[in-house]
CSV table of C-alpha atoms and ligand atoms in Angstrom, one decimal:
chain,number,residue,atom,x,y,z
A,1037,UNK,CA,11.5,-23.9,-16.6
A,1038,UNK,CA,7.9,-25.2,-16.7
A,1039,UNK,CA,7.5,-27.4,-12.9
A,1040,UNK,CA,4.7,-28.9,-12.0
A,1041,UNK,CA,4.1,-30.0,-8.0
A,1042,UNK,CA,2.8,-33.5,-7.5
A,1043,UNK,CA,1.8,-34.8,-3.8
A,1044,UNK,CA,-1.0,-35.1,-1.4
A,1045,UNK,CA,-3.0,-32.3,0.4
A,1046,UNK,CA,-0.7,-31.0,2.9
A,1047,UNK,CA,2.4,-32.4,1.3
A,1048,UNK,CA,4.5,-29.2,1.7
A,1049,UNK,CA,3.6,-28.0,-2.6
A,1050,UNK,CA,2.9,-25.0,-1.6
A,1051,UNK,CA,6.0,-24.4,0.3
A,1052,UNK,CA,8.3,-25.5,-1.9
A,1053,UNK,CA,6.6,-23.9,-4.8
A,1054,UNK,CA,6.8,-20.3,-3.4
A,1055,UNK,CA,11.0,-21.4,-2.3
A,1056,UNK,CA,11.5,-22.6,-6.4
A,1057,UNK,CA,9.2,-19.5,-7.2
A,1058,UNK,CA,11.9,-17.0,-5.7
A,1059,UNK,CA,14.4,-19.3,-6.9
A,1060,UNK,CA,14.3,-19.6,-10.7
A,1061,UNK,CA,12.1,-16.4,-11.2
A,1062,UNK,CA,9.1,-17.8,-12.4
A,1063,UNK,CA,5.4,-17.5,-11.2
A,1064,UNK,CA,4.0,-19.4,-8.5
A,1065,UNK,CA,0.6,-20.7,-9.9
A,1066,UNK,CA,-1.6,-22.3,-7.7
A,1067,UNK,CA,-5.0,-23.5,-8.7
A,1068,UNK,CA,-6.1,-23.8,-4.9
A,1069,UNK,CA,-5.1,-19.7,-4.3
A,1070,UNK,CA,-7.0,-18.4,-7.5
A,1071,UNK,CA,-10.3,-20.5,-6.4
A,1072,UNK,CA,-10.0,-19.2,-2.7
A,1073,UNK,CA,-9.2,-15.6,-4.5
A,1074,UNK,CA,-12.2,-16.0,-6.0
A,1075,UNK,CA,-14.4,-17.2,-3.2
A,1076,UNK,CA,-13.1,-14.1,-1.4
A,1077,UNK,CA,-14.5,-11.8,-4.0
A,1078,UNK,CA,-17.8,-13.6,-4.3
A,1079,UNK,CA,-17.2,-14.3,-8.0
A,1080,UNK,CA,-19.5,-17.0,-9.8
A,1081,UNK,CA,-16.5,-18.9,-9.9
A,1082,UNK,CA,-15.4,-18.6,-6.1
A,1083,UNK,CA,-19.3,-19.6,-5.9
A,1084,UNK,CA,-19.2,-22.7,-8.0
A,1085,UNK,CA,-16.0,-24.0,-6.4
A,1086,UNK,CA,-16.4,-23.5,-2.6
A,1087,UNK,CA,-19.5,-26.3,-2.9
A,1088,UNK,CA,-17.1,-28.7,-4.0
A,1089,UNK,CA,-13.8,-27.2,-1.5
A,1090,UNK,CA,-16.0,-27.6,1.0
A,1091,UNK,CA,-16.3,-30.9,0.8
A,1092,UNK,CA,-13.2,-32.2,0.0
A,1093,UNK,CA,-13.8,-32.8,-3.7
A,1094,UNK,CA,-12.4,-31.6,-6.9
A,1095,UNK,CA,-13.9,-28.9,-8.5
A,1096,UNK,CA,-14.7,-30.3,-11.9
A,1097,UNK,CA,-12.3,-30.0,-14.6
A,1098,UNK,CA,-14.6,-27.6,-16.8
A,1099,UNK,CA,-13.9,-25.0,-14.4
A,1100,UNK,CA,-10.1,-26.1,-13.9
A,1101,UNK,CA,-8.3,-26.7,-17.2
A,1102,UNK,CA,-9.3,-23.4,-19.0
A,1103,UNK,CA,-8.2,-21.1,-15.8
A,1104,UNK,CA,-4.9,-22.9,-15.8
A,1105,UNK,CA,-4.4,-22.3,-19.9
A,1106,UNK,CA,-4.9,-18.7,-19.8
A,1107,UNK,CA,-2.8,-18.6,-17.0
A,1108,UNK,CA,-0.2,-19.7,-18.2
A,1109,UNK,CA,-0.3,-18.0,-21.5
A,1110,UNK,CA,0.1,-14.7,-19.7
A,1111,UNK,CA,3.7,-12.8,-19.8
A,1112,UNK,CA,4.8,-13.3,-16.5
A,1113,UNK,CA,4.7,-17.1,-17.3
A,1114,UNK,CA,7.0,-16.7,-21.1
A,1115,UNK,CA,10.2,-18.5,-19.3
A,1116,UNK,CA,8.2,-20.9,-17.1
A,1117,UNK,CA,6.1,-21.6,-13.6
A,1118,UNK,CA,5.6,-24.0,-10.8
A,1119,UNK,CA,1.9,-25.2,-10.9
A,1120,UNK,CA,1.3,-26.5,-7.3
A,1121,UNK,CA,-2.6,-28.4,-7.2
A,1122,UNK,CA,-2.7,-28.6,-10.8
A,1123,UNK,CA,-3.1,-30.8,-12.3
A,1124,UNK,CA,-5.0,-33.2,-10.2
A,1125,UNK,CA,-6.8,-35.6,-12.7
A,1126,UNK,CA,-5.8,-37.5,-15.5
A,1127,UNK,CA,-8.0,-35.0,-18.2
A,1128,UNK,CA,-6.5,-32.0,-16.8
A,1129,UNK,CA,-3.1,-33.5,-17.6
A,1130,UNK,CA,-4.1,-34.4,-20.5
A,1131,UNK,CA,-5.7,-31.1,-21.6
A,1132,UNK,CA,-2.3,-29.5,-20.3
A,1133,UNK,CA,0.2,-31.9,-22.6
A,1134,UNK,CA,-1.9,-31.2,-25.4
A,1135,UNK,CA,-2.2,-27.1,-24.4
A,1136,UNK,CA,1.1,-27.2,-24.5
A,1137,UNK,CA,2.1,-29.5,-27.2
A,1138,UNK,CA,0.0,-27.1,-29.6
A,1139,UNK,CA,3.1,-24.3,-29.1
A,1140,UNK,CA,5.7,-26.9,-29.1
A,1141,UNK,CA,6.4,-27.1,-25.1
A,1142,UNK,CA,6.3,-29.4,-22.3
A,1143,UNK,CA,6.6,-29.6,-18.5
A,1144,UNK,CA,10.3,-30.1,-17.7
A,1145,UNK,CA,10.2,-31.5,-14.1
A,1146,UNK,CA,6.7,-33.2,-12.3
A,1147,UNK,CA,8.3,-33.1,-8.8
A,1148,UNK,CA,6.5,-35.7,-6.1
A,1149,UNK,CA,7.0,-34.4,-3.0
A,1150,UNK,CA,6.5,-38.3,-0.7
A,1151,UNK,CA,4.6,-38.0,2.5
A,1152,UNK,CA,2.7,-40.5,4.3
A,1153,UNK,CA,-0.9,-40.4,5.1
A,1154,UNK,CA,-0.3,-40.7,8.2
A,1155,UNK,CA,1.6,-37.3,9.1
A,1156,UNK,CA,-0.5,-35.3,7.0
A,1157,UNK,CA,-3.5,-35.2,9.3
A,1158,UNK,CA,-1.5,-33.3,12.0
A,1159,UNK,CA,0.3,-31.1,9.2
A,1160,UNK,CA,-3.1,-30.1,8.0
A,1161,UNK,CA,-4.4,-29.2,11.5
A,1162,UNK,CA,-1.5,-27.1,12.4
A,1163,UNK,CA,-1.5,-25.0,8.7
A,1164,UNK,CA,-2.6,-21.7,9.2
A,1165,UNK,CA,-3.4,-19.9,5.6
A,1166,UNK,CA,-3.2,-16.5,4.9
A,1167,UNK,CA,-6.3,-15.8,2.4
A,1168,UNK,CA,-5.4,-12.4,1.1
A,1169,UNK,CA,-1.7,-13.4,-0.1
A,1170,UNK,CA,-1.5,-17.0,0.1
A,1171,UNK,CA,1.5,-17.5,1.9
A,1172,UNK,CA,1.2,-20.7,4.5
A,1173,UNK,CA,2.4,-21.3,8.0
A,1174,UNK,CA,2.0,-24.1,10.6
A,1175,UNK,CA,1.8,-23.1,14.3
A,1176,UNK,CA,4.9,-25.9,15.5
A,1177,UNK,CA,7.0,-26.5,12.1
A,1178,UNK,CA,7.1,-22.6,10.3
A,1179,UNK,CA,5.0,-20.4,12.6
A,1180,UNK,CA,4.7,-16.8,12.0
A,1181,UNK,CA,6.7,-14.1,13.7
A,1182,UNK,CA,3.9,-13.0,15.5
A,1183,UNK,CA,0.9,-16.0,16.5
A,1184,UNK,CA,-1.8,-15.5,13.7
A,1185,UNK,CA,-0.4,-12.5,12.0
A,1186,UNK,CA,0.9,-13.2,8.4
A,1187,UNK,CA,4.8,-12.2,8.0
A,1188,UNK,CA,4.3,-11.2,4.5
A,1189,UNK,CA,1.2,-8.8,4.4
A,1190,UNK,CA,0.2,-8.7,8.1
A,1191,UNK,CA,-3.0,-9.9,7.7
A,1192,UNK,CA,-4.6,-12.6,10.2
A,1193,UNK,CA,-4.3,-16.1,9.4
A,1194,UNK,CA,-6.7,-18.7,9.4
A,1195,UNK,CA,-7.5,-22.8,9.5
A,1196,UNK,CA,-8.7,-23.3,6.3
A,1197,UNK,CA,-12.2,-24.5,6.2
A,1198,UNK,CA,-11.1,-27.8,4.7
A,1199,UNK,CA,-8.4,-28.6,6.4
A,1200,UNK,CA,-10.7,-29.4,9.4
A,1201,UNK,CA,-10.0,-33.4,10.3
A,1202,UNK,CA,-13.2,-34.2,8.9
A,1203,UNK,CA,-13.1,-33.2,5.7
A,1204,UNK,CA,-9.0,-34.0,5.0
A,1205,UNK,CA,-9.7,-37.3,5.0
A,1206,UNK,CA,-12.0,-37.0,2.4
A,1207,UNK,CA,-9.2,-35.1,0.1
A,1208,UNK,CA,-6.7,-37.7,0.9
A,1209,UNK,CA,-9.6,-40.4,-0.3
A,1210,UNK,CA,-10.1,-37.7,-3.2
A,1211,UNK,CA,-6.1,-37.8,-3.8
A,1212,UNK,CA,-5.5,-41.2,-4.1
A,1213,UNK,CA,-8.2,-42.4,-6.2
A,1214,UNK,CA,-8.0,-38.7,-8.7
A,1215,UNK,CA,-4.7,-37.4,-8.4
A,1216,UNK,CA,-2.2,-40.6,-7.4
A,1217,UNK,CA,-2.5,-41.9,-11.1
A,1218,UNK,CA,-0.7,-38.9,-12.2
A,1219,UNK,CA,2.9,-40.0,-10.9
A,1220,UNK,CA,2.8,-42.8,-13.3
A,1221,UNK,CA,1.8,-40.6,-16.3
A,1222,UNK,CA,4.8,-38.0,-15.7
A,1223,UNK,CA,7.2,-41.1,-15.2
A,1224,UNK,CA,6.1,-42.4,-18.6
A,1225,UNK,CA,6.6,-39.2,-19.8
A,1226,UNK,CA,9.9,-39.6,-18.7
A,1227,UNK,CA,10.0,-36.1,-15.9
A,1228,UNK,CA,9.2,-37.5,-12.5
A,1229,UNK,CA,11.2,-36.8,-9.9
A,1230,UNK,CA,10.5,-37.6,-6.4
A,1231,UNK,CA,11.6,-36.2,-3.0
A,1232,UNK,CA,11.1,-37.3,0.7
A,1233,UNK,CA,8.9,-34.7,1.9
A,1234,UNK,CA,9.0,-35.6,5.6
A,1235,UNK,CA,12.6,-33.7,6.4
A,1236,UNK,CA,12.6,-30.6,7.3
A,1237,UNK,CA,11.4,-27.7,5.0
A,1238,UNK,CA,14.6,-26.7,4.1
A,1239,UNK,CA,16.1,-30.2,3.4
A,1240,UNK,CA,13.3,-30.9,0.8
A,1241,UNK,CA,14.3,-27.5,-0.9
A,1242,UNK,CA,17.6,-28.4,-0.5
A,1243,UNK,CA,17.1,-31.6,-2.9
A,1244,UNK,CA,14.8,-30.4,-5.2
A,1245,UNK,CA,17.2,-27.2,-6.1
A,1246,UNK,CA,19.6,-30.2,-6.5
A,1247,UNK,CA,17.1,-31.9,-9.5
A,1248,UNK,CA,16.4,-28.7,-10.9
A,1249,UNK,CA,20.1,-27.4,-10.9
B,435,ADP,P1,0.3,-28.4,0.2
B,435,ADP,O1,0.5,-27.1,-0.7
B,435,ADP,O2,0.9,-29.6,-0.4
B,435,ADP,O3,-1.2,-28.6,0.5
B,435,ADP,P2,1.6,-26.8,2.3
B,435,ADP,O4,2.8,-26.3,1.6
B,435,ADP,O5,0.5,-25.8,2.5
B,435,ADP,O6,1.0,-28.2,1.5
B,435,ADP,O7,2.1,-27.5,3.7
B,435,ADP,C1,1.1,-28.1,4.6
B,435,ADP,C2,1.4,-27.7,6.0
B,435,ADP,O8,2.6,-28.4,6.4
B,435,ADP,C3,1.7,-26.2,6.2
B,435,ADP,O9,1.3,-25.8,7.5
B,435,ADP,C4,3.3,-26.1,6.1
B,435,ADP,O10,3.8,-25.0,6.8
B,435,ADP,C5,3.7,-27.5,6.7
B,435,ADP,N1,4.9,-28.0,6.1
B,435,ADP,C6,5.3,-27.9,4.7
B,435,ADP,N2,6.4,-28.6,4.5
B,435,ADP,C7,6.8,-29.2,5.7
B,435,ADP,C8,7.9,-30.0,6.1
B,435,ADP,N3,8.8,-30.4,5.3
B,435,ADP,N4,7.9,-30.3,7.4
B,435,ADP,C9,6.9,-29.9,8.3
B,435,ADP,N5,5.9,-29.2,8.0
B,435,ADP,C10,5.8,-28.8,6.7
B,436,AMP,P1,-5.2,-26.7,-2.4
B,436,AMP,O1,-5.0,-25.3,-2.0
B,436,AMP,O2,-4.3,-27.1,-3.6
B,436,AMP,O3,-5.1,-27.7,-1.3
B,436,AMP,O4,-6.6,-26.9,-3.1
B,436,AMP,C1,-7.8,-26.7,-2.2
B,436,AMP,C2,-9.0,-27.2,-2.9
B,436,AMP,O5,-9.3,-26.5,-4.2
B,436,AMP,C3,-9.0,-28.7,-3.4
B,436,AMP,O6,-9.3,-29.6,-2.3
B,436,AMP,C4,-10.0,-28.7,-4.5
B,436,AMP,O7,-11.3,-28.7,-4.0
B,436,AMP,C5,-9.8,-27.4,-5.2
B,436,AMP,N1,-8.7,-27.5,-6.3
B,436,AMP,C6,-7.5,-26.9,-6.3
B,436,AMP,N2,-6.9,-27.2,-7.4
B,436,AMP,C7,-7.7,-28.1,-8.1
B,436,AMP,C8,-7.6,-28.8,-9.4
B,436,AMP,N3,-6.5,-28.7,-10.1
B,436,AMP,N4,-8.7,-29.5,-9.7
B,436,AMP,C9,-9.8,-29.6,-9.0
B,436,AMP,N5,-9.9,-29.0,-7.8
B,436,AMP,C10,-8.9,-28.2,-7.4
């Protein structure tokens, strides 16, 4: 099952990609974790792409669209993924149909998780990020067991640089003028599905095991 996770910053992707993750068996692939991953380990990549996180924009897609190929042609990925932040421009989903074309495959489900502008800024202040495994928290509506201590790995968990105020409105700019277009490409290609992404975390798993079965 090849899913990819559509919706603004701070949409809840993330969370329900790790949910359909454990789900349906399939890797979680998000482009966001490998460039913080990188940025961690001070690799030219992690280098290049903090210049533009740190702003609020897209990293360009030179940097993107190869990453995301290879990783998806490794063997975890043979019976599917979730892809949550990728893609995010029109010429990375283009290079992805047409990666994927050339093995005779497609993305079976482009799931738009629907959540106004206006609730995102608070979501986005209360995330806390956990940079060495990537799970995600928020201190009022999935707080940890134990205030700024990650359930999963125990390390301490963080405000993402960019999810200051500031700079989120600059990605939810960046969103709707780079990534919004690409909920009318996935309907024409006929695999859109959309979900209200303001209930509670479990109610939007709820419906989207529903679409996927
Ligand atoms: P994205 O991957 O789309 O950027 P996240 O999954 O990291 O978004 O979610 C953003 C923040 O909102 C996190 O702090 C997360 O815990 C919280 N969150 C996610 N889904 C919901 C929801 N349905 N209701 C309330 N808060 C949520
Ligand atoms: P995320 O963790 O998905 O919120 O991504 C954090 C930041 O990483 C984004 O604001 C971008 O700067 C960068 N990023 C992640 N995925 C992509 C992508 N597919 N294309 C360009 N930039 C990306």
């Amino acid at each position: 099952m090849k899913i990819i996770m559509l919706g603004a910053p701070g949409a809840g992707k993330g969370t329900q990609a790790k949910q359909i993750a454990e789900k349906y068996s399939v890797p979680h692939i998000s482009t966001g974790d490998i460039f913080r991953a990188n940025i961690k380990n001070g690799t030219e990549l992690g280098k290049k792409a903090k210049a533009y996180m740190d702003q609020g924009l897209l990293v360009p897609d030179e940097l993107t669209c190869d990453l995301v190929v290879d990783r998806i042609s490794q063997a975890d990925a043979v019976n599917g993924y979730v892809l949550d932040g990728f893609p995010r421009t029109i010429p990375q989903a283009e290079a992805l149909t047409s990666a994927l074309a050339s093995r005779g495959e497609k993305i079976d489900f482009a799931i738009d998780v629907e959540v106004p502008d206006e609730n995102i800024i608070s979501r986005m202040s209360g995330r806390r990020a956990c940079l060495s495994c990537g799970a995600t928290y928020h201190v009022e509506f999935n707080p940890p067991a134990k205030e700024g201590i990650c359930d999963v790995c125990g390390s301490r968990l963080v405000l993402r640089d960019d999810d200051k105020p500031e700079t989120v409105q600059k990605r939810l700019d960046v969103y709707h003028a780079q990534t919004q277009p690409l909920i009318d490409y996935y309907k024409d290609a006929g695999v859109l599905r959309t979900v209200d992404g303001t209930q509670d975390i479990q109610k939007v798993f709820q419906d989207i095991a529903e679409i996927l079965g």
